[in-house]
Amino acid sequence: MSLDSWREGLFHLCWHQHGGSGLVLSVGDALELPVGDRDWLLERIGEQRTREARELEKAAKRK
C-alpha cells in the first residue's frame, strides 16, 4: 500500500460529512485498528455512501 493510499484510507475513516453520515473516528482510534478491520470499514463506508447517494437520487425524483 502506498503512503497516499494509506493517508486516503485514514481520511475516509475520520472524515464526517457535514450533516451526513460517517464513523467519526479520531485519528488515534483509526491508527489503532487492526489492518483487517480497517480494510473492512473502508469497504463498508464505500458501500454505505453508494446506498445513501441512491436514496438521495430517489428522493429528488419524487419531488
mmCIF file with all atom_site columns, C-alpha atoms in Angstrom:
data_model
loop_
_atom_site.group_PDB
_atom_site.id
_atom_site.type_symbol
_atom_site.label_atom_id
_atom_site.label_alt_id
_atom_site.label_comp_id
_atom_site.label_asym_id
_atom_site.label_entity_id
_atom_site.label_seq_id
_atom_site.pdbx_PDB_ins_code
_atom_site.Cartn_x
_atom_site.Cartn_y
_atom_site.Cartn_z
_atom_site.occupancy
_atom_site.B_iso_or_equiv
_atom_site.pdbx_formal_charge
_atom_site.auth_seq_id
_atom_site.auth_comp_id
_atom_site.auth_asym_id
_atom_site.auth_atom_id
_atom_site.pdbx_PDB_model_num
ATOM 1  C CA . MET A 1 1  ? 0.000   0.000  0.000  1.00 0.00 ? 1  MET A CA 1
ATOM 2  C CA . SER A 1 2  ? 1.336   3.406  -0.936 1.00 0.00 ? 2  SER A CA 1
ATOM 3  C CA . LEU A 1 3  ? 1.588   6.247  1.557  1.00 0.00 ? 3  LEU A CA 1
ATOM 4  C CA . ASP A 1 4  ? -1.059  8.180  -0.392 1.00 0.00 ? 4  ASP A CA 1
ATOM 5  C CA . SER A 1 5  ? -3.459  5.211  -0.238 1.00 0.00 ? 5  SER A CA 1
ATOM 6  C CA . TRP A 1 6  ? -2.848  4.854  3.483  1.00 0.00 ? 6  TRP A CA 1
ATOM 7  C CA . ARG A 1 7  ? -3.491  8.547  4.067  1.00 0.00 ? 7  ARG A CA 1
ATOM 8  C CA . GLU A 1 8  ? -6.652  8.434  1.939  1.00 0.00 ? 8  GLU A CA 1
ATOM 9  C CA . GLY A 1 9  ? -7.936  5.490  3.959  1.00 0.00 ? 9  GLY A CA 1
ATOM 10 C CA . LEU A 1 10 ? -7.244  7.301  7.217  1.00 0.00 ? 10 LEU A CA 1
ATOM 11 C CA . PHE A 1 11 ? -9.114  10.331 5.902  1.00 0.00 ? 11 PHE A CA 1
ATOM 12 C CA . HIS A 1 12 ? -12.154 8.221  4.990  1.00 0.00 ? 12 HIS A CA 1
ATOM 13 C CA . LEU A 1 13 ? -12.259 6.671  8.452  1.00 0.00 ? 13 LEU A CA 1
ATOM 14 C CA . CYS A 1 14 ? -12.070 10.008 10.253 1.00 0.00 ? 14 CYS A CA 1
ATOM 15 C CA . TRP A 1 15 ? -13.952 12.409 7.959  1.00 0.00 ? 15 TRP A CA 1
ATOM 16 C CA . HIS A 1 16 ? -17.519 13.236 8.881  1.00 0.00 ? 16 HIS A CA 1
ATOM 17 C CA . GLN A 1 17 ? -19.646 14.865 6.223  1.00 0.00 ? 17 GLN A CA 1
ATOM 18 C CA . HIS A 1 18 ? -21.430 17.960 7.468  1.00 0.00 ? 18 HIS A CA 1
ATOM 19 C CA . GLY A 1 19 ? -24.985 16.949 8.264  1.00 0.00 ? 19 GLY A CA 1
ATOM 20 C CA . GLY A 1 20 ? -24.355 13.480 6.952  1.00 0.00 ? 20 GLY A CA 1
ATOM 21 C CA . SER A 1 21 ? -23.141 10.123 7.998  1.00 0.00 ? 21 SER A CA 1
ATOM 22 C CA . GLY A 1 22 ? -19.735 8.912  8.935  1.00 0.00 ? 22 GLY A CA 1
ATOM 23 C CA . LEU A 1 23 ? -17.852 6.984  11.554 1.00 0.00 ? 23 LEU A CA 1
ATOM 24 C CA . VAL A 1 24 ? -16.121 9.986  13.100 1.00 0.00 ? 24 VAL A CA 1
ATOM 25 C CA . LEU A 1 25 ? -13.172 8.006  14.404 1.00 0.00 ? 25 LEU A CA 1
ATOM 26 C CA . SER A 1 26 ? -10.375 10.006 15.908 1.00 0.00 ? 26 SER A CA 1
ATOM 27 C CA . VAL A 1 27 ? -7.049  9.706  14.124 1.00 0.00 ? 27 VAL A CA 1
ATOM 28 C CA . GLY A 1 28 ? -5.719  7.864  17.176 1.00 0.00 ? 28 GLY A CA 1
ATOM 29 C CA . ASP A 1 29 ? -8.584  5.356  17.097 1.00 0.00 ? 29 ASP A CA 1
ATOM 30 C CA . ALA A 1 30 ? -8.132  4.812  13.372 1.00 0.00 ? 30 ALA A CA 1
ATOM 31 C CA . LEU A 1 31 ? -4.400  4.225  13.780 1.00 0.00 ? 31 LEU A CA 1
ATOM 32 C CA . GLU A 1 32 ? -5.058  1.558  16.428 1.00 0.00 ? 32 GLU A CA 1
ATOM 33 C CA . LEU A 1 33 ? -7.367  -0.501 14.202 1.00 0.00 ? 33 LEU A CA 1
ATOM 34 C CA . PRO A 1 34 ? -6.098  -3.889 13.048 1.00 0.00 ? 34 PRO A CA 1
ATOM 35 C CA . VAL A 1 35 ? -5.444  -3.859 9.296  1.00 0.00 ? 35 VAL A CA 1
ATOM 36 C CA . GLY A 1 36 ? -8.295  -6.284 8.565  1.00 0.00 ? 36 GLY A CA 1
ATOM 37 C CA . ASP A 1 37 ? -10.801 -4.180 10.484 1.00 0.00 ? 37 ASP A CA 1
ATOM 38 C CA . ARG A 1 38 ? -9.576  -1.013 8.805  1.00 0.00 ? 38 ARG A CA 1
ATOM 39 C CA . ASP A 1 39 ? -9.934  -2.533 5.352  1.00 0.00 ? 39 ASP A CA 1
ATOM 40 C CA . TRP A 1 40 ? -13.423 -3.866 6.143  1.00 0.00 ? 40 TRP A CA 1
ATOM 41 C CA . LEU A 1 41 ? -14.555 -0.471 7.443  1.00 0.00 ? 41 LEU A CA 1
ATOM 42 C CA . LEU A 1 42 ? -13.217 1.306  4.360  1.00 0.00 ? 42 LEU A CA 1
ATOM 43 C CA . GLU A 1 43 ? -15.078 -1.091 2.062  1.00 0.00 ? 43 GLU A CA 1
ATOM 44 C CA . ARG A 1 44 ? -18.260 -0.766 4.110  1.00 0.00 ? 44 ARG A CA 1
ATOM 45 C CA . ILE A 1 45 ? -18.023 3.046  4.118  1.00 0.00 ? 45 ILE A CA 1
ATOM 46 C CA . GLY A 1 46 ? -17.890 2.973  0.310  1.00 0.00 ? 46 GLY A CA 1
ATOM 47 C CA . GLU A 1 47 ? -20.960 0.737  0.164  1.00 0.00 ? 47 GLU A CA 1
ATOM 48 C CA . GLN A 1 48 ? -22.868 2.961  2.582  1.00 0.00 ? 48 GLN A CA 1
ATOM 49 C CA . ARG A 1 49 ? -22.087 6.135  0.665  1.00 0.00 ? 49 ARG A CA 1
ATOM 50 C CA . THR A 1 50 ? -23.275 4.469  -2.539 1.00 0.00 ? 50 THR A CA 1
ATOM 51 C CA . ARG A 1 51 ? -26.542 3.458  -0.856 1.00 0.00 ? 51 ARG A CA 1
ATOM 52 C CA . GLU A 1 52 ? -27.074 6.939  0.526  1.00 0.00 ? 52 GLU A CA 1
ATOM 53 C CA . ALA A 1 53 ? -26.414 8.514  -2.870 1.00 0.00 ? 53 ALA A CA 1
ATOM 54 C CA . ARG A 1 54 ? -29.043 6.227  -4.430 1.00 0.00 ? 54 ARG A CA 1
ATOM 55 C CA . GLU A 1 55 ? -31.567 7.159  -1.756 1.00 0.00 ? 55 GLU A CA 1
ATOM 56 C CA . LEU A 1 56 ? -30.912 10.865 -2.317 1.00 0.00 ? 56 LEU A CA 1
ATOM 57 C CA . GLU A 1 57 ? -31.479 10.384 -6.056 1.00 0.00 ? 57 GLU A CA 1
ATOM 58 C CA . LYS A 1 58 ? -34.759 8.565  -5.404 1.00 0.00 ? 58 LYS A CA 1
ATOM 59 C CA . ALA A 1 59 ? -35.947 11.305 -3.042 1.00 0.00 ? 59 ALA A CA 1
ATOM 60 C CA . ALA A 1 60 ? -35.073 14.007 -5.576 1.00 0.00 ? 60 ALA A CA 1
ATOM 61 C CA . LYS A 1 61 ? -37.072 12.223 -8.297 1.00 0.00 ? 61 LYS A CA 1
ATOM 62 C CA . ARG A 1 62 ? -40.187 12.032 -6.082 1.00 0.00 ? 62 ARG A CA 1
ATOM 63 C CA . LYS A 1 63 ? -40.407 15.806 -5.768 1.00 0.00 ? 63 LYS A CA 1
#
